[in-house]
Amino acid sequence: MSAQSSKRKSGKFVSPGERLGVIEEFIPDAGTYVKDGVIYSKVVGRSLLDLPNKRVSVYPLVHGAIVPKIESIVLGQVSSVKTQNAVVRIFQIDKKQLSSFFASILHISDVQLRYVESMFNVCRPGDILRAKVISEKNQIYHLSTKDKNLGVVYAFCSRCGHILELRRQGMHCPRCGKIEKRKTAPEYGKGII
Ligand SMILES: [Zn+2]
């Protein structure tokens, strides 16, 4: 047994997409999936390492747990933004609050029908947005905000962190005066979550 695998223990809390091991050391079992030889958790739960039989599985925390599906309407918090896409942590699915989160991607081509120059004009880290799940291929959730009721519902100033106010000229920070751009949902600023 290698030093790395001997440190591993059963019962670790894992979330979807979390790395559990590689197929050279374990046989993937229930609640897991394999991509490029690496075993990942498919669900929120506790990892079970059956070392004598070299099996790894994940015991789901909640049976029939809510997972994003195509057409699900989700709420998520933006965790990082690049020019072409944003990573969003889904914490609510179809109005049901989750105990953990699912990582998802919003690509610039799925923001709106009109051309978008940069994702930094759509959302920024920390923002809360409402989106629709359009793909779950390879356990990667892809989002769209093309429907007119979807987009950012809470946005925070990238300079000082204060919540931004929606004004005619753009998103305005009442604390530091910075003006930014977002793709907002019609419910922006109305306190609906
Ligand atoms: Zn500010």
PDB file of C-alpha atoms and ligand atoms in Angstrom:
ATOM      1  CA  MET A   1       0.000   0.000   0.000  1.00  0.00           C
ATOM      2  CA  SER A   2       1.387   3.385  -0.893  1.00  0.00           C
ATOM      3  CA  ALA A   3       1.796   6.135   1.674  1.00  0.00           C
ATOM      4  CA  GLN A   4      -0.916   8.116  -0.063  1.00  0.00           C
ATOM      5  CA  SER A   5      -3.584   5.391  -0.038  1.00  0.00           C
ATOM      6  CA  SER A   6      -2.858   4.335   3.557  1.00  0.00           C
ATOM      7  CA  LYS A   7      -3.836   7.838   4.664  1.00  0.00           C
ATOM      8  CA  ARG A   8      -7.246   7.472   3.058  1.00  0.00           C
ATOM      9  CA  LYS A   9     -10.167   6.625   5.282  1.00  0.00           C
ATOM     10  CA  SER A  10     -13.770   5.676   4.805  1.00  0.00           C
ATOM     11  CA  GLY A  11     -16.488   8.058   5.866  1.00  0.00           C
ATOM     12  CA  LYS A  12     -15.061  11.223   4.375  1.00  0.00           C
ATOM     13  CA  PHE A  13     -17.748  13.671   3.337  1.00  0.00           C
ATOM     14  CA  VAL A  14     -17.593  14.095  -0.442  1.00  0.00           C
ATOM     15  CA  SER A  15     -19.465  16.171  -2.974  1.00  0.00           C
ATOM     16  CA  PRO A  16     -20.090  15.517  -6.681  1.00  0.00           C
ATOM     17  CA  GLY A  17     -16.950  15.727  -8.799  1.00  0.00           C
ATOM     18  CA  GLU A  18     -14.646  15.070  -5.866  1.00  0.00           C
ATOM     19  CA  ARG A  19     -11.655  12.863  -6.694  1.00  0.00           C
ATOM     20  CA  LEU A  20     -11.706   9.490  -4.915  1.00  0.00           C
ATOM     21  CA  GLY A  21      -8.790   7.686  -6.521  1.00  0.00           C
ATOM     22  CA  VAL A  22      -7.629   6.164  -9.785  1.00  0.00           C
ATOM     23  CA  ILE A  23      -8.707   2.964 -11.518  1.00  0.00           C
ATOM     24  CA  GLU A  24      -5.251   1.434 -10.977  1.00  0.00           C
ATOM     25  CA  GLU A  25      -5.932   1.348  -7.209  1.00  0.00           C
ATOM     26  CA  PHE A  26      -9.717   0.946  -6.931  1.00  0.00           C
ATOM     27  CA  ILE A  27     -12.683  -0.604  -8.683  1.00  0.00           C
ATOM     28  CA  PRO A  28     -15.318   2.123  -8.991  1.00  0.00           C
ATOM     29  CA  ASP A  29     -18.631   1.145  -7.413  1.00  0.00           C
ATOM     30  CA  ALA A  30     -22.015   2.749  -6.617  1.00  0.00           C
ATOM     31  CA  GLY A  31     -22.173   6.524  -6.501  1.00  0.00           C
ATOM     32  CA  THR A  32     -19.010   7.044  -8.545  1.00  0.00           C
ATOM     33  CA  TYR A  33     -17.998   7.719 -12.115  1.00  0.00           C
ATOM     34  CA  VAL A  34     -14.721   7.507 -14.017  1.00  0.00           C
ATOM     35  CA  LYS A  35     -13.171  10.052 -16.309  1.00  0.00           C
ATOM     36  CA  ASP A  36      -9.684   9.699 -17.806  1.00  0.00           C
ATOM     37  CA  GLY A  37      -8.859   6.917 -15.360  1.00  0.00           C
ATOM     38  CA  VAL A  38      -9.797   8.986 -12.300  1.00  0.00           C
ATOM     39  CA  ILE A  39     -12.695   7.987 -10.034  1.00  0.00           C
ATOM     40  CA  TYR A  40     -14.995  10.772  -8.852  1.00  0.00           C
ATOM     41  CA  SER A  41     -18.012  10.966  -6.600  1.00  0.00           C
ATOM     42  CA  LYS A  42     -21.343  11.314  -8.398  1.00  0.00           C
ATOM     43  CA  VAL A  43     -23.353  12.292  -5.325  1.00  0.00           C
ATOM     44  CA  VAL A  44     -23.190  14.072  -1.988  1.00  0.00           C
ATOM     45  CA  GLY A  45     -22.358  11.468   0.632  1.00  0.00           C
ATOM     46  CA  ARG A  46     -19.734   9.540   2.527  1.00  0.00           C
ATOM     47  CA  SER A  47     -16.952   7.712   0.748  1.00  0.00           C
ATOM     48  CA  LEU A  48     -16.607   3.985   1.468  1.00  0.00           C
ATOM     49  CA  LEU A  49     -13.220   2.439   0.845  1.00  0.00           C
ATOM     50  CA  ASP A  50     -13.235  -1.326   0.766  1.00  0.00           C
ATOM     51  CA  LEU A  51      -9.472  -1.788   0.860  1.00  0.00           C
ATOM     52  CA  PRO A  52      -9.330  -5.641   0.891  1.00  0.00           C
ATOM     53  CA  ASN A  53     -11.501  -5.754  -2.239  1.00  0.00           C
ATOM     54  CA  LYS A  54     -10.091  -2.522  -3.661  1.00  0.00           C
ATOM     55  CA  ARG A  55     -13.525  -1.020  -4.144  1.00  0.00           C
ATOM     56  CA  VAL A  56     -14.601   2.571  -3.708  1.00  0.00           C
ATOM     57  CA  SER A  57     -18.190   3.721  -3.476  1.00  0.00           C
ATOM     58  CA  VAL A  58     -20.120   6.674  -2.114  1.00  0.00           C
ATOM     59  CA  TYR A  59     -23.028   6.187   0.243  1.00  0.00           C
ATOM     60  CA  PRO A  60     -25.488   8.965  -0.534  1.00  0.00           C
ATOM     61  CA  LEU A  61     -26.258  11.309   2.317  1.00  0.00           C
ATOM     62  CA  VAL A  62     -29.852  11.669   1.237  1.00  0.00           C
ATOM     63  CA  HIS A  63     -31.569   8.946  -0.714  1.00  0.00           C
ATOM     64  CA  GLY A  64     -33.143  10.269  -3.836  1.00  0.00           C
ATOM     65  CA  ALA A  65     -31.112  13.409  -3.310  1.00  0.00           C
ATOM     66  CA  ILE A  66     -31.880  16.341  -5.548  1.00  0.00           C
ATOM     67  CA  VAL A  67     -29.450  16.625  -8.421  1.00  0.00           C
ATOM     68  CA  PRO A  68     -29.516  19.070 -11.320  1.00  0.00           C
ATOM     69  CA  LYS A  69     -31.323  17.778 -14.378  1.00  0.00           C
ATOM     70  CA  ILE A  70     -31.766  19.218 -17.833  1.00  0.00           C
ATOM     71  CA  GLU A  71     -34.398  21.999 -17.640  1.00  0.00           C
ATOM     72  CA  SER A  72     -33.898  22.427 -13.865  1.00  0.00           C
ATOM     73  CA  ILE A  73     -34.020  26.056 -12.780  1.00  0.00           C
ATOM     74  CA  VAL A  74     -31.169  26.633 -10.369  1.00  0.00           C
ATOM     75  CA  LEU A  75     -29.727  29.360  -8.199  1.00  0.00           C
ATOM     76  CA  GLY A  76     -25.988  29.521  -7.848  1.00  0.00           C
ATOM     77  CA  GLN A  77     -23.142  31.680  -6.695  1.00  0.00           C
ATOM     78  CA  VAL A  78     -20.457  32.657  -9.162  1.00  0.00           C
ATOM     79  CA  SER A  79     -17.106  31.393  -7.907  1.00  0.00           C
ATOM     80  CA  SER A  80     -14.809  32.434 -10.753  1.00  0.00           C
ATOM     81  CA  VAL A  81     -15.032  34.308 -14.044  1.00  0.00           C
ATOM     82  CA  LYS A  82     -12.901  34.162 -17.183  1.00  0.00           C
ATOM     83  CA  THR A  83     -13.464  36.000 -20.483  1.00  0.00           C
ATOM     84  CA  GLN A  84     -15.336  33.057 -22.012  1.00  0.00           C
ATOM     85  CA  ASN A  85     -17.044  31.373 -19.056  1.00  0.00           C
ATOM     86  CA  ALA A  86     -17.968  31.462 -15.397  1.00  0.00           C
ATOM     87  CA  VAL A  87     -17.968  28.718 -12.774  1.00  0.00           C
ATOM     88  CA  VAL A  88     -21.172  28.705 -10.733  1.00  0.00           C
ATOM     89  CA  ARG A  89     -21.835  26.768  -7.526  1.00  0.00           C
ATOM     90  CA  ILE A  90     -25.448  25.590  -7.621  1.00  0.00           C
ATOM     91  CA  PHE A  91     -27.053  25.720  -4.147  1.00  0.00           C
ATOM     92  CA  GLN A  92     -30.759  25.584  -5.014  1.00  0.00           C
ATOM     93  CA  ILE A  93     -32.564  23.416  -7.559  1.00  0.00           C
ATOM     94  CA  ASP A  94     -36.185  24.040  -8.503  1.00  0.00           C
ATOM     95  CA  LYS A  95     -36.615  26.104  -5.295  1.00  0.00           C
ATOM     96  CA  LYS A  96     -35.165  23.353  -3.089  1.00  0.00           C
ATOM     97  CA  GLN A  97     -32.164  24.321  -0.994  1.00  0.00           C
ATOM     98  CA  LEU A  98     -29.211  21.913  -1.134  1.00  0.00           C
ATOM     99  CA  SER A  99     -26.979  20.886   1.752  1.00  0.00           C
ATOM    100  CA  SER A 100     -23.982  21.015  -0.560  1.00  0.00           C
ATOM    101  CA  PHE A 101     -23.385  22.487  -3.995  1.00  0.00           C
ATOM    102  CA  PHE A 102     -22.833  21.333  -7.549  1.00  0.00           C
ATOM    103  CA  ALA A 103     -20.226  22.943  -9.747  1.00  0.00           C
ATOM    104  CA  SER A 104     -21.491  24.169 -13.112  1.00  0.00           C
ATOM    105  CA  ILE A 105     -20.340  26.258 -16.042  1.00  0.00           C
ATOM    106  CA  LEU A 106     -21.979  29.166 -17.791  1.00  0.00           C
ATOM    107  CA  HIS A 107     -20.380  29.686 -21.204  1.00  0.00           C
ATOM    108  CA  ILE A 108     -20.496  33.059 -22.916  1.00  0.00           C
ATOM    109  CA  SER A 109     -22.526  31.637 -25.840  1.00  0.00           C
ATOM    110  CA  ASP A 110     -25.320  30.605 -23.436  1.00  0.00           C
ATOM    111  CA  VAL A 111     -25.762  33.970 -21.716  1.00  0.00           C
ATOM    112  CA  GLN A 112     -28.209  35.633 -24.086  1.00  0.00           C
ATOM    113  CA  LEU A 113     -29.239  35.660 -27.739  1.00  0.00           C
ATOM    114  CA  ARG A 114     -27.304  38.855 -28.448  1.00  0.00           C
ATOM    115  CA  TYR A 115     -23.503  38.887 -28.670  1.00  0.00           C
ATOM    116  CA  VAL A 116     -21.629  39.238 -25.395  1.00  0.00           C
ATOM    117  CA  GLU A 117     -18.098  40.582 -25.495  1.00  0.00           C
ATOM    118  CA  SER A 118     -16.863  39.328 -22.134  1.00  0.00           C
ATOM    119  CA  MET A 119     -18.178  37.296 -19.213  1.00  0.00           C
ATOM    120  CA  PHE A 120     -17.026  40.148 -16.960  1.00  0.00           C
ATOM    121  CA  ASN A 121     -20.004  42.094 -18.380  1.00  0.00           C
ATOM    122  CA  VAL A 122     -22.331  39.239 -17.337  1.00  0.00           C
ATOM    123  CA  CYS A 123     -21.373  38.313 -13.784  1.00  0.00           C
ATOM    124  CA  ARG A 124     -18.569  38.589 -11.255  1.00  0.00           C
ATOM    125  CA  PRO A 125     -17.388  36.319  -8.420  1.00  0.00           C
ATOM    126  CA  GLY A 126     -19.832  36.366  -5.503  1.00  0.00           C
ATOM    127  CA  ASP A 127     -22.885  37.205  -7.611  1.00  0.00           C
ATOM    128  CA  ILE A 128     -26.016  35.083  -7.285  1.00  0.00           C
ATOM    129  CA  LEU A 129     -27.667  34.066 -10.530  1.00  0.00           C
ATOM    130  CA  ARG A 130     -30.691  32.144 -11.690  1.00  0.00           C
ATOM    131  CA  ALA A 131     -30.111  29.835 -14.647  1.00  0.00           C
ATOM    132  CA  LYS A 132     -31.393  26.794 -16.455  1.00  0.00           C
ATOM    133  CA  VAL A 133     -29.451  23.515 -16.744  1.00  0.00           C
ATOM    134  CA  ILE A 134     -29.018  22.728 -20.448  1.00  0.00           C
ATOM    135  CA  SER A 135     -26.510  19.860 -20.356  1.00  0.00           C
ATOM    136  CA  GLU A 136     -25.155  17.326 -17.887  1.00  0.00           C
ATOM    137  CA  LYS A 137     -22.772  15.601 -20.242  1.00  0.00           C
ATOM    138  CA  ASN A 138     -19.824  13.904 -18.475  1.00  0.00           C
ATOM    139  CA  GLN A 139     -21.271  15.047 -15.111  1.00  0.00           C
ATOM    140  CA  ILE A 140     -20.497  18.646 -16.003  1.00  0.00           C
ATOM    141  CA  TYR A 141     -23.531  20.859 -15.634  1.00  0.00           C
ATOM    142  CA  HIS A 142     -23.853  23.567 -18.236  1.00  0.00           C
ATOM    143  CA  LEU A 143     -26.109  26.535 -17.588  1.00  0.00           C
ATOM    144  CA  SER A 144     -28.000  29.002 -19.742  1.00  0.00           C
ATOM    145  CA  THR A 145     -29.411  32.410 -18.861  1.00  0.00           C
ATOM    146  CA  LYS A 146     -30.998  32.989 -22.305  1.00  0.00           C
ATOM    147  CA  ASP A 147     -34.598  32.965 -21.067  1.00  0.00           C
ATOM    148  CA  LYS A 148     -35.699  36.485 -20.219  1.00  0.00           C
ATOM    149  CA  ASN A 149     -36.462  35.681 -16.568  1.00  0.00           C
ATOM    150  CA  LEU A 150     -32.921  34.369 -15.956  1.00  0.00           C
ATOM    151  CA  GLY A 151     -29.697  36.126 -15.018  1.00  0.00           C
ATOM    152  CA  VAL A 152     -28.020  37.750 -12.047  1.00  0.00           C
ATOM    153  CA  VAL A 153     -30.363  38.376  -9.091  1.00  0.00           C
ATOM    154  CA  TYR A 154     -27.735  39.745  -6.683  1.00  0.00           C
ATOM    155  CA  ALA A 155     -24.514  41.446  -7.745  1.00  0.00           C
ATOM    156  CA  PHE A 156     -21.677  42.730  -5.637  1.00  0.00           C
ATOM    157  CA  CYS A 157     -19.225  45.512  -6.365  1.00  0.00           C
ATOM    158  CA  SER A 158     -15.926  44.033  -7.555  1.00  0.00           C
ATOM    159  CA  ARG A 159     -14.042  46.858  -5.814  1.00  0.00           C
ATOM    160  CA  CYS A 160     -15.686  47.117  -2.380  1.00  0.00           C
ATOM    161  CA  GLY A 161     -18.120  44.162  -2.187  1.00  0.00           C
ATOM    162  CA  HIS A 162     -21.244  46.263  -1.566  1.00  0.00           C
ATOM    163  CA  ILE A 163     -24.470  45.123  -3.229  1.00  0.00           C
ATOM    164  CA  LEU A 164     -24.980  46.903  -6.559  1.00  0.00           C
ATOM    165  CA  GLU A 165     -28.067  48.935  -7.457  1.00  0.00           C
ATOM    166  CA  LEU A 166     -29.613  48.581 -10.871  1.00  0.00           C
ATOM    167  CA  ARG A 167     -29.775  51.974 -12.562  1.00  0.00           C
ATOM    168  CA  ARG A 168     -30.417  53.081 -16.103  1.00  0.00           C
ATOM    169  CA  GLN A 169     -26.711  53.465 -16.947  1.00  0.00           C
ATOM    170  CA  GLY A 170     -25.746  50.116 -15.434  1.00  0.00           C
ATOM    171  CA  MET A 171     -25.055  48.584 -12.078  1.00  0.00           C
ATOM    172  CA  HIS A 172     -24.078  51.252  -9.580  1.00  0.00           C
ATOM    173  CA  CYS A 173     -22.255  50.837  -6.285  1.00  0.00           C
ATOM    174  CA  PRO A 174     -23.804  53.190  -3.701  1.00  0.00           C
ATOM    175  CA  ARG A 175     -20.698  52.912  -1.499  1.00  0.00           C
ATOM    176  CA  CYS A 176     -17.778  53.569  -3.852  1.00  0.00           C
ATOM    177  CA  GLY A 177     -19.522  54.817  -7.005  1.00  0.00           C
ATOM    178  CA  LYS A 178     -18.179  52.126  -9.336  1.00  0.00           C
ATOM    179  CA  ILE A 179     -20.317  51.307 -12.369  1.00  0.00           C
ATOM    180  CA  GLU A 180     -20.314  47.757 -13.713  1.00  0.00           C
ATOM    181  CA  LYS A 181     -22.264  45.631 -16.155  1.00  0.00           C
ATOM    182  CA  ARG A 182     -24.332  42.493 -15.544  1.00  0.00           C
ATOM    183  CA  LYS A 183     -26.879  40.321 -17.326  1.00  0.00           C
ATOM    184  CA  THR A 184     -29.621  40.787 -14.769  1.00  0.00           C
ATOM    185  CA  ALA A 185     -32.890  38.934 -14.284  1.00  0.00           C
ATOM    186  CA  PRO A 186     -36.057  41.075 -14.126  1.00  0.00           C
ATOM    187  CA  GLU A 187     -36.334  40.265 -10.411  1.00  0.00           C
ATOM    188  CA  TYR A 188     -32.944  41.879  -9.685  1.00  0.00           C
ATOM    189  CA  GLY A 189     -32.922  43.717  -6.375  1.00  0.00           C
ATOM    190  CA  LYS A 190     -36.406  42.595  -5.406  1.00  0.00           C
ATOM    191  CA  GLY A 191     -35.100  40.226  -2.756  1.00  0.00           C
ATOM    192  CA  ILE A 192     -36.483  37.079  -4.286  1.00  0.00           C
ATOM    193  CA  ILE A 193     -34.377  33.970  -3.684  1.00  0.00           C
TER     194      ILE A 193
HETATM  195 ZN    ZN B   1     -18.164  49.549  -4.508  1.00  0.00          ZN
END
